[in-house]
PDB file of C-alpha atoms in Angstrom:
ATOM      1  CA  UNK A   1      -0.254   0.148  -0.202  1.00 85.00           C
ATOM      2  CA  UNK A   2       2.859   2.634   0.577  1.00 89.00           C
ATOM      3  CA  UNK A   3       4.559   2.541  -2.935  1.00 89.00           C
ATOM      4  CA  UNK A   4       0.631   3.082  -4.208  1.00 87.00           C
ATOM      5  CA  UNK A   5       0.238   5.830  -2.038  1.00 88.00           C
ATOM      6  CA  UNK A   6       3.046   7.571  -3.016  1.00 88.00           C
ATOM      7  CA  UNK A   7       2.438   7.234  -6.498  1.00 87.00           C
ATOM      8  CA  UNK A   8      -0.942   9.186  -5.696  1.00 86.00           C
ATOM      9  CA  UNK A   9       0.953  12.014  -4.113  1.00 86.00           C
ATOM     10  CA  UNK A  10       3.330  12.172  -6.363  1.00 85.00           C
ATOM     11  CA  UNK A  11       1.114  12.016  -9.344  1.00 84.00           C
ATOM     12  CA  UNK A  12      -1.440  14.384  -8.382  1.00 82.00           C
ATOM     13  CA  UNK A  13       0.122  17.833  -8.310  1.00 82.00           C
ATOM     14  CA  UNK A  14      -2.468  19.420  -6.551  1.00 80.00           C
ATOM     15  CA  UNK A  15      -2.238  16.355  -3.903  1.00 83.00           C
ATOM     16  CA  UNK A  16       1.575  17.125  -3.665  1.00 82.00           C
ATOM     17  CA  UNK A  17       1.371  21.359  -3.344  1.00 85.00           C
ATOM     18  CA  UNK A  18      -0.239  20.441   0.116  1.00 87.00           C
ATOM     19  CA  UNK A  19       2.180  20.540   3.342  1.00 89.00           C
ATOM     20  CA  UNK A  20       0.359  17.656   5.103  1.00 87.00           C
ATOM     21  CA  UNK A  21       0.783  15.521   2.014  1.00 89.00           C
ATOM     22  CA  UNK A  22       4.337  16.570   1.434  1.00 91.00           C
ATOM     23  CA  UNK A  23       4.871  15.355   4.946  1.00 90.00           C
ATOM     24  CA  UNK A  24       3.095  11.960   4.674  1.00 89.00           C
ATOM     25  CA  UNK A  25       4.905  11.088   1.735  1.00 90.00           C
ATOM     26  CA  UNK A  26       8.192  11.741   3.286  1.00 92.00           C
ATOM     27  CA  UNK A  27       6.893   9.538   6.287  1.00 90.00           C
ATOM     28  CA  UNK A  28       6.267   6.905   3.744  1.00 91.00           C
ATOM     29  CA  UNK A  29       9.142   7.173   1.713  1.00 93.00           C
ATOM     30  CA  UNK A  30      11.004   6.856   5.049  1.00 92.00           C
ATOM     31  CA  UNK A  31       9.593   3.706   5.967  1.00 91.00           C
ATOM     32  CA  UNK A  32       9.592   2.122   2.999  1.00 93.00           C
ATOM     33  CA  UNK A  33      13.641   2.584   2.836  1.00 93.00           C
ATOM     34  CA  UNK A  34      13.684   1.185   6.434  1.00 92.00           C
ATOM     35  CA  UNK A  35      11.227  -1.845   5.713  1.00 92.00           C
ATOM     36  CA  UNK A  36      13.056  -2.868   2.857  1.00 92.00           C
ATOM     37  CA  UNK A  37      16.313  -2.451   4.269  1.00 90.00           C
ATOM     38  CA  UNK A  38      15.415  -4.155   7.180  1.00 89.00           C
ATOM     39  CA  UNK A  39      13.960  -7.230   5.056  1.00 90.00           C
ATOM     40  CA  UNK A  40      17.181  -7.136   3.113  1.00 88.00           C
ATOM     41  CA  UNK A  41      19.452  -7.552   6.302  1.00 85.00           C
ATOM     42  CA  UNK A  42      17.472 -10.440   7.758  1.00 85.00           C
ATOM     43  CA  UNK A  43      16.886 -12.468   4.406  1.00 87.00           C
ATOM     44  CA  UNK A  44      20.932 -12.067   4.681  1.00 84.00           C
ATOM     45  CA  UNK A  45      21.001 -13.171   7.837  1.00 81.00           C
ATOM     46  CA  UNK A  46      18.470 -16.121   7.341  1.00 83.00           C
ATOM     47  CA  UNK A  47      20.824 -16.894   4.449  1.00 84.00           C
ATOM     48  CA  UNK A  48      23.985 -16.557   6.692  1.00 81.00           C
ATOM     49  CA  UNK A  49      25.963 -14.652   3.627  1.00 79.00           C
ATOM     50  CA  UNK A  50      28.613 -12.653   5.437  1.00 78.00           C
ATOM     51  CA  UNK A  51      28.875  -9.300   3.932  1.00 77.00           C
ATOM     52  CA  UNK A  52      31.979  -7.489   3.900  1.00 80.00           C
ATOM     53  CA  UNK A  53      32.450  -5.130   6.799  1.00 78.00           C
ATOM     54  CA  UNK A  54      31.827  -1.861   4.962  1.00 79.00           C
ATOM     55  CA  UNK A  55      28.560  -3.055   3.541  1.00 82.00           C
ATOM     56  CA  UNK A  56      27.108  -4.053   6.871  1.00 81.00           C
ATOM     57  CA  UNK A  57      28.359  -0.232   8.058  1.00 81.00           C
ATOM     58  CA  UNK A  58      26.467   1.206   5.082  1.00 85.00           C
ATOM     59  CA  UNK A  59      23.512  -1.409   5.517  1.00 86.00           C
ATOM     60  CA  UNK A  60      23.197  -0.413   9.652  1.00 84.00           C
ATOM     61  CA  UNK A  61      23.636   3.663   8.806  1.00 86.00           C
ATOM     62  CA  UNK A  62      20.870   3.399   6.021  1.00 90.00           C
ATOM     63  CA  UNK A  63      18.665   1.785   8.491  1.00 89.00           C
ATOM     64  CA  UNK A  64      19.508   4.272  11.091  1.00 86.00           C
ATOM     65  CA  UNK A  65      18.806   7.492   8.411  1.00 90.00           C
ATOM     66  CA  UNK A  66      15.651   5.835   7.332  1.00 91.00           C
ATOM     67  CA  UNK A  67      14.332   5.322  10.883  1.00 87.00           C
ATOM     68  CA  UNK A  68      15.108   8.716  12.306  1.00 85.00           C
ATOM     69  CA  UNK A  69      13.703  10.362   8.900  1.00 88.00           C
ATOM     70  CA  UNK A  70      10.568   8.716   9.718  1.00 86.00           C
ATOM     71  CA  UNK A  71      10.453   9.429  13.622  1.00 82.00           C
ATOM     72  CA  UNK A  72      11.165  13.399  12.482  1.00 85.00           C
ATOM     73  CA  UNK A  73       8.475  13.222   9.904  1.00 88.00           C
ATOM     74  CA  UNK A  74       6.113  12.109  12.526  1.00 83.00           C
ATOM     75  CA  UNK A  75       7.130  14.743  14.955  1.00 82.00           C
ATOM     76  CA  UNK A  76       6.771  17.198  11.991  1.00 87.00           C
ATOM     77  CA  UNK A  77       3.422  16.018  10.783  1.00 85.00           C
ATOM     78  CA  UNK A  78       2.186  16.605  14.566  1.00 82.00           C
ATOM     79  CA  UNK A  79       3.366  20.156  14.344  1.00 85.00           C
ATOM     80  CA  UNK A  80       1.609  20.823  11.180  1.00 87.00           C
ATOM     81  CA  UNK A  81      -1.465  19.370  13.072  1.00 83.00           C
ATOM     82  CA  UNK A  82      -0.809  21.731  15.805  1.00 82.00           C
ATOM     83  CA  UNK A  83      -0.373  24.644  13.676  1.00 87.00           C
ATOM     84  CA  UNK A  84      -3.379  23.726  11.595  1.00 85.00           C
ATOM     85  CA  UNK A  85      -5.665  23.962  14.000  1.00 82.00           C
ATOM     86  CA  UNK A  86      -4.545  26.618  16.847  1.00 82.00           C
ATOM     87  CA  UNK A  87      -3.696  29.135  14.024  1.00 84.00           C
ATOM     88  CA  UNK A  88      -5.698  28.513  10.822  1.00 84.00           C
ATOM     89  CA  UNK A  89      -5.959  31.635   9.566  1.00 88.00           C
ATOM     90  CA  UNK A  90      -1.783  32.011   9.429  1.00 89.00           C
ATOM     91  CA  UNK A  91      -1.310  28.622   8.140  1.00 88.00           C
ATOM     92  CA  UNK A  92      -0.858  29.330   4.635  1.00 88.00           C
ATOM     93  CA  UNK A  93       1.568  32.198   6.087  1.00 89.00           C
ATOM     94  CA  UNK A  94       3.600  30.345   8.070  1.00 89.00           C
ATOM     95  CA  UNK A  95       3.954  26.716   6.247  1.00 88.00           C
ATOM     96  CA  UNK A  96       3.762  27.393   2.916  1.00 88.00           C
ATOM     97  CA  UNK A  97       4.689  24.803   0.179  1.00 86.00           C
ATOM     98  CA  UNK A  98       8.357  26.270  -0.112  1.00 88.00           C
ATOM     99  CA  UNK A  99       9.019  26.322   3.626  1.00 90.00           C
ATOM    100  CA  UNK A 100       7.662  22.373   3.695  1.00 90.00           C
ATOM    101  CA  UNK A 101       9.872  21.546   1.120  1.00 90.00           C
ATOM    102  CA  UNK A 102      13.035  22.954   2.891  1.00 92.00           C
ATOM    103  CA  UNK A 103      11.689  21.678   6.560  1.00 92.00           C
ATOM    104  CA  UNK A 104      11.828  18.307   4.956  1.00 93.00           C
ATOM    105  CA  UNK A 105      15.640  18.746   3.434  1.00 94.00           C
ATOM    106  CA  UNK A 106      16.416  20.008   6.898  1.00 93.00           C
ATOM    107  CA  UNK A 107      14.939  16.756   8.184  1.00 91.00           C
ATOM    108  CA  UNK A 108      16.454  14.442   5.859  1.00 92.00           C
ATOM    109  CA  UNK A 109      20.478  16.272   7.215  1.00 92.00           C
ATOM    110  CA  UNK A 110      19.630  15.730  10.672  1.00 88.00           C
ATOM    111  CA  UNK A 111      18.588  12.126   9.978  1.00 87.00           C
ATOM    112  CA  UNK A 112      21.925  12.041   8.193  1.00 88.00           C
ATOM    113  CA  UNK A 113      23.905  13.801  10.853  1.00 86.00           C
ATOM    114  CA  UNK A 114      22.487  12.211  13.555  1.00 79.00           C
ATOM    115  CA  UNK A 115      23.690   8.315  12.633  1.00 80.00           C
ATOM    116  CA  UNK A 116      26.797  10.115  11.114  1.00 83.00           C
ATOM    117  CA  UNK A 117      28.058  11.332  14.264  1.00 79.00           C
ATOM    118  CA  UNK A 118      27.304   8.160  16.107  1.00 74.00           C
ATOM    119  CA  UNK A 119      28.965   5.514  13.563  1.00 76.00           C
ATOM    120  CA  UNK A 120      31.913   8.609  13.665  1.00 77.00           C
ATOM    121  CA  UNK A 121      32.137   7.680  17.119  1.00 72.00           C
ATOM    122  CA  UNK A 122      32.406   3.979  16.991  1.00 69.00           C
ATOM    123  CA  UNK A 123      35.008   4.308  14.173  1.00 70.00           C
ATOM    124  CA  UNK A 124      37.161   6.294  16.343  1.00 71.00           C
ATOM    125  CA  UNK A 125      36.836   4.316  19.340  1.00 64.00           C
ATOM    126  CA  UNK A 126      37.337   1.114  17.836  1.00 56.00           C
ATOM    127  CA  UNK A 127      34.031   0.063  19.366  1.00 55.00           C
ATOM    128  CA  UNK A 128      33.170  -2.014  16.032  1.00 54.00           C
ATOM    129  CA  UNK A 129      34.191  -5.445  16.453  1.00 53.00           C
ATOM    130  CA  UNK A 130      34.819  -7.530  13.291  1.00 48.00           C
ATOM    131  CA  UNK A 131      32.847 -10.897  14.557  1.00 48.00           C
ATOM    132  CA  UNK A 132      29.646  -8.322  15.285  1.00 54.00           C
ATOM    133  CA  UNK A 133      29.382  -6.530  11.858  1.00 58.00           C
ATOM    134  CA  UNK A 134      29.886 -10.027  10.629  1.00 62.00           C
ATOM    135  CA  UNK A 135      26.548 -11.123  11.348  1.00 68.00           C
ATOM    136  CA  UNK A 136      25.353  -7.989  10.231  1.00 75.00           C
ATOM    137  CA  UNK A 137      21.998  -8.402  12.307  1.00 75.00           C
ATOM    138  CA  UNK A 138      20.413  -5.434  13.532  1.00 77.00           C
ATOM    139  CA  UNK A 139      18.814  -7.647  17.039  1.00 76.00           C
ATOM    140  CA  UNK A 140      22.459  -9.566  17.666  1.00 72.00           C
ATOM    141  CA  UNK A 141      24.001  -6.034  16.936  1.00 73.00           C
ATOM    142  CA  UNK A 142      21.628  -4.159  19.572  1.00 71.00           C
ATOM    143  CA  UNK A 143      22.140  -7.006  21.938  1.00 70.00           C
ATOM    144  CA  UNK A 144      25.965  -7.002  21.631  1.00 68.00           C
ATOM    145  CA  UNK A 145      25.698  -3.538  22.171  1.00 69.00           C
ATOM    146  CA  UNK A 146      24.366  -3.723  25.796  1.00 66.00           C
ATOM    147  CA  UNK A 147      27.072  -5.817  26.813  1.00 65.00           C
ATOM    148  CA  UNK A 148      29.520  -4.367  24.763  1.00 64.00           C
ATOM    149  CA  UNK A 149      32.088  -0.684  25.600  1.00 68.00           C
ATOM    150  CA  UNK A 150      31.396   1.957  27.376  1.00 72.00           C
ATOM    151  CA  UNK A 151      31.640   4.231  24.476  1.00 70.00           C
ATOM    152  CA  UNK A 152      29.107   1.520  23.097  1.00 70.00           C
ATOM    153  CA  UNK A 153      26.832   2.254  25.644  1.00 72.00           C
ATOM    154  CA  UNK A 154      26.818   5.890  25.915  1.00 75.00           C
ATOM    155  CA  UNK A 155      25.838   6.035  22.226  1.00 74.00           C
ATOM    156  CA  UNK A 156      23.156   3.885  22.397  1.00 73.00           C
ATOM    157  CA  UNK A 157      21.594   5.746  25.682  1.00 77.00           C
ATOM    158  CA  UNK A 158      22.129   9.663  23.291  1.00 78.00           C
ATOM    159  CA  UNK A 159      19.845   7.650  20.782  1.00 75.00           C
ATOM    160  CA  UNK A 160      17.779   6.659  23.113  1.00 75.00           C
ATOM    161  CA  UNK A 161      17.565   9.640  24.659  1.00 80.00           C
ATOM    162  CA  UNK A 162      16.983  11.785  21.238  1.00 78.00           C
ATOM    163  CA  UNK A 163      14.180   9.551  20.013  1.00 76.00           C
ATOM    164  CA  UNK A 164      12.614  10.266  23.716  1.00 77.00           C
ATOM    165  CA  UNK A 165      12.814  13.908  23.210  1.00 81.00           C
ATOM    166  CA  UNK A 166      11.274  13.426  20.126  1.00 75.00           C
ATOM    167  CA  UNK A 167       8.297  11.197  21.326  1.00 75.00           C
ATOM    168  CA  UNK A 168       7.858  13.501  24.176  1.00 80.00           C
ATOM    169  CA  UNK A 169       7.575  16.485  22.048  1.00 78.00           C
ATOM    170  CA  UNK A 170       4.900  14.749  20.161  1.00 78.00           C
ATOM    171  CA  UNK A 171       3.196  13.583  22.944  1.00 79.00           C
ATOM    172  CA  UNK A 172       2.939  17.179  24.442  1.00 82.00           C
ATOM    173  CA  UNK A 173       1.612  18.453  21.105  1.00 79.00           C
ATOM    174  CA  UNK A 174      -1.174  16.326  21.092  1.00 78.00           C
ATOM    175  CA  UNK A 175      -2.180  17.001  24.980  1.00 80.00           C
ATOM    176  CA  UNK A 176      -2.173  20.497  24.075  1.00 81.00           C
ATOM    177  CA  UNK A 177      -4.502  20.142  20.923  1.00 79.00           C
ATOM    178  CA  UNK A 178      -6.999  18.358  23.423  1.00 77.00           C
ATOM    179  CA  UNK A 179      -7.211  20.839  26.127  1.00 80.00           C
ATOM    180  CA  UNK A 180      -7.242  23.643  23.918  1.00 77.00           C
ATOM    181  CA  UNK A 181     -10.241  22.077  21.304  1.00 76.00           C
ATOM    182  CA  UNK A 182     -11.572  20.348  24.282  1.00 73.00           C
ATOM    183  CA  UNK A 183     -14.658  23.100  24.636  1.00 71.00           C
ATOM    184  CA  UNK A 184     -15.300  23.390  21.053  1.00 70.00           C
ATOM    185  CA  UNK A 185     -17.843  20.714  20.656  1.00 68.00           C
ATOM    186  CA  UNK A 186     -15.473  18.434  18.411  1.00 67.00           C
ATOM    187  CA  UNK A 187     -15.293  15.792  20.919  1.00 67.00           C
ATOM    188  CA  UNK A 188     -18.967  15.420  22.115  1.00 68.00           C
ATOM    189  CA  UNK A 189     -19.088  12.079  20.166  1.00 67.00           C
ATOM    190  CA  UNK A 190     -17.026   9.247  20.179  1.00 64.00           C
ATOM    191  CA  UNK A 191     -17.039   8.282  16.532  1.00 67.00           C
ATOM    192  CA  UNK A 192     -16.712  12.053  15.741  1.00 68.00           C
ATOM    193  CA  UNK A 193     -13.900  12.320  13.575  1.00 69.00           C
ATOM    194  CA  UNK A 194     -12.002  14.505  16.128  1.00 69.00           C
ATOM    195  CA  UNK A 195     -12.125  11.238  18.779  1.00 73.00           C
ATOM    196  CA  UNK A 196     -11.501   8.335  15.891  1.00 73.00           C
ATOM    197  CA  UNK A 197      -8.125  10.510  14.482  1.00 73.00           C
ATOM    198  CA  UNK A 198      -7.226  11.348  18.010  1.00 75.00           C
ATOM    199  CA  UNK A 199      -7.309   7.742  18.688  1.00 76.00           C
ATOM    200  CA  UNK A 200      -5.277   6.889  15.871  1.00 76.00           C
ATOM    201  CA  UNK A 201      -2.272   9.138  16.375  1.00 74.00           C
ATOM    202  CA  UNK A 202      -2.254   7.809  19.840  1.00 76.00           C
ATOM    203  CA  UNK A 203      -2.448   4.203  18.726  1.00 78.00           C
ATOM    204  CA  UNK A 204       0.775   5.028  16.593  1.00 77.00           C
ATOM    205  CA  UNK A 205       2.204   6.435  19.355  1.00 76.00           C
ATOM    206  CA  UNK A 206       2.165   4.074  21.537  1.00 79.00           C
ATOM    207  CA  UNK A 207       3.549   1.669  19.118  1.00 80.00           C
ATOM    208  CA  UNK A 208       6.782   3.890  18.873  1.00 77.00           C
ATOM    209  CA  UNK A 209       7.136   4.047  22.156  1.00 77.00           C
ATOM    210  CA  UNK A 210       6.675   0.776  23.236  1.00 81.00           C
ATOM    211  CA  UNK A 211      10.036  -0.483  21.434  1.00 81.00           C
ATOM    212  CA  UNK A 212      11.789   2.057  23.302  1.00 75.00           C
ATOM    213  CA  UNK A 213      10.184   1.381  26.698  1.00 77.00           C
ATOM    214  CA  UNK A 214      11.499  -2.190  26.113  1.00 80.00           C
ATOM    215  CA  UNK A 215      14.887  -1.380  24.856  1.00 75.00           C
ATOM    216  CA  UNK A 216      14.940   0.555  28.147  1.00 74.00           C
ATOM    217  CA  UNK A 217      14.215  -2.070  30.611  1.00 77.00           C
ATOM    218  CA  UNK A 218      15.828  -4.618  28.322  1.00 75.00           C
ATOM    219  CA  UNK A 219      19.225  -2.484  29.136  1.00 71.00           C
ATOM    220  CA  UNK A 220      18.451  -1.844  32.571  1.00 71.00           C
ATOM    221  CA  UNK A 221      18.327  -5.558  33.116  1.00 74.00           C
ATOM    222  CA  UNK A 222      21.172  -6.337  31.001  1.00 69.00           C
ATOM    223  CA  UNK A 223      23.689  -3.922  32.824  1.00 64.00           C
ATOM    224  CA  UNK A 224      22.239  -5.693  36.141  1.00 67.00           C
ATOM    225  CA  UNK A 225      23.056  -9.008  35.023  1.00 65.00           C
ATOM    226  CA  UNK A 226      18.899 -10.389  35.566  1.00 68.00           C
ATOM    227  CA  UNK A 227      18.667 -11.831  32.039  1.00 70.00           C
ATOM    228  CA  UNK A 228      20.777 -13.805  30.042  1.00 74.00           C
ATOM    229  CA  UNK A 229      21.966 -13.114  26.814  1.00 72.00           C
ATOM    230  CA  UNK A 230      20.129 -15.610  25.590  1.00 76.00           C
ATOM    231  CA  UNK A 231      16.770 -14.016  26.705  1.00 78.00           C
ATOM    232  CA  UNK A 232      18.160 -10.724  25.608  1.00 75.00           C
ATOM    233  CA  UNK A 233      18.698 -11.559  22.023  1.00 78.00           C
ATOM    234  CA  UNK A 234      15.035 -12.999  21.814  1.00 82.00           C
ATOM    235  CA  UNK A 235      13.842  -9.422  23.844  1.00 82.00           C
ATOM    236  CA  UNK A 236      16.011  -7.835  20.705  1.00 80.00           C
ATOM    237  CA  UNK A 237      14.292 -10.314  18.215  1.00 83.00           C
ATOM    238  CA  UNK A 238      10.623  -9.501  18.763  1.00 85.00           C
ATOM    239  CA  UNK A 239      11.576  -5.701  19.582  1.00 84.00           C
ATOM    240  CA  UNK A 240      13.347  -5.575  16.251  1.00 84.00           C
ATOM    241  CA  UNK A 241      10.930  -7.615  14.021  1.00 86.00           C
ATOM    242  CA  UNK A 242       7.922  -6.786  15.922  1.00 88.00           C
ATOM    243  CA  UNK A 243       7.316  -3.944  18.184  1.00 86.00           C
ATOM    244  CA  UNK A 244       9.564  -1.502  15.254  1.00 86.00           C
ATOM    245  CA  UNK A 245       7.568  -2.913  12.098  1.00 88.00           C
ATOM    246  CA  UNK A 246       4.163  -2.301  13.858  1.00 86.00           C
ATOM    247  CA  UNK A 247       3.853   1.643  13.445  1.00 84.00           C
ATOM    248  CA  UNK A 248       5.666   1.488  10.294  1.00 86.00           C
ATOM    249  CA  UNK A 249       2.827  -0.849   9.133  1.00 85.00           C
ATOM    250  CA  UNK A 250      -0.024   0.773  10.261  1.00 83.00           C
ATOM    251  CA  UNK A 251       0.947   4.184   9.114  1.00 82.00           C
ATOM    252  CA  UNK A 252       0.058   3.660   6.087  1.00 84.00           C
ATOM    253  CA  UNK A 253      -3.459   2.710   7.220  1.00 81.00           C
ATOM    254  CA  UNK A 254      -4.619   4.827  10.214  1.00 78.00           C
ATOM    255  CA  UNK A 255      -2.696   8.078   8.521  1.00 75.00           C
ATOM    256  CA  UNK A 256      -2.471   7.909   4.404  1.00 71.00           C
ATOM    257  CA  UNK A 257      -6.183   6.201   3.713  1.00 73.00           C
ATOM    258  CA  UNK A 258      -7.655   8.459   6.364  1.00 74.00           C
ATOM    259  CA  UNK A 259      -7.554  11.497   3.800  1.00 77.00           C
ATOM    260  CA  UNK A 260     -10.300  11.688   1.519  1.00 78.00           C
ATOM    261  CA  UNK A 261      -8.633  12.856  -1.355  1.00 78.00           C
ATOM    262  CA  UNK A 262      -5.798  10.109  -1.686  1.00 80.00           C
ATOM    263  CA  UNK A 263      -8.535   7.459  -0.637  1.00 79.00           C
ATOM    264  CA  UNK A 264     -10.886   9.010  -3.353  1.00 80.00           C
ATOM    265  CA  UNK A 265      -8.037   9.199  -5.963  1.00 78.00           C
ATOM    266  CA  UNK A 266      -7.173   5.210  -5.366  1.00 77.00           C
ATOM    267  CA  UNK A 267     -11.221   4.496  -5.544  1.00 77.00           C
ATOM    268  CA  UNK A 268     -11.108   6.258  -8.875  1.00 77.00           C
ATOM    269  CA  UNK A 269      -8.374   3.777 -10.247  1.00 70.00           C
ATOM    270  CA  UNK A 270      -9.739   1.021  -8.765  1.00 68.00           C
ATOM    271  CA  UNK A 271     -12.922   1.571 -10.261  1.00 68.00           C
ATOM    272  CA  UNK A 272     -11.304   2.830 -13.834  1.00 59.00           C
ATOM    273  CA  UNK A 273      -9.533  -0.891 -14.191  1.00 54.00           C
ATOM    274  CA  UNK A 274     -12.853  -2.707 -13.178  1.00 52.00           C
ATOM    275  CA  UNK A 275     -14.748  -0.809 -16.040  1.00 52.00           C
TER     276      UNK A 275
END
């Protein structure tokens, strides 16, 4: 469904010029890159194909960039909704299409700079052990990071802190929107568009937050030697293969198909083929 929605966004000029659709397309593109890259790494690991060190580092870098891009864009979508609801008359002045393109470019630059600094620190401290990179499996590398050197643990805690701050920003914006619009009457019915949209946004936010919370608990238990390495690997497998994939699977259905323009365009394509 992600390539289909992207084709609708990029093929329609009227849709492509709106801020919300540009941000949606950027988020879906990041999720698509992440899903394809992670599927490739999982398939290579299951096939027991040993990648060169440079190829493994590049694949991990691409995964990190795509994940950060999706997370930062999700935060930008929330800020866009926040401005659209609280400043409707100034919305087009604050976020015209030209400024949105610059914001998307800045999001990709931040998504590339953050993991770039992370990998430079690891390479300068020689924390990348050759046997770790030979496996090139994200869950295995993640659990070895938690049991690795102090530099690896520091990078892990810094990364989780940045992700936690982004998710906290998203949650605060949603809370402010709820309390600001509570007296407007749009929350009277449980099946109203505002209530359903709020529930869907919080569902995606919960599935973004759950892997981070699980990793925090796992890292705390690993540091205190409460769980064994085998248990830690199973937890990492669950986080990477299920919890981190769920929000990216739900995102196109809860966000993309929610917009009338996109759903109507998809319906017109299906009807045309049917006729």
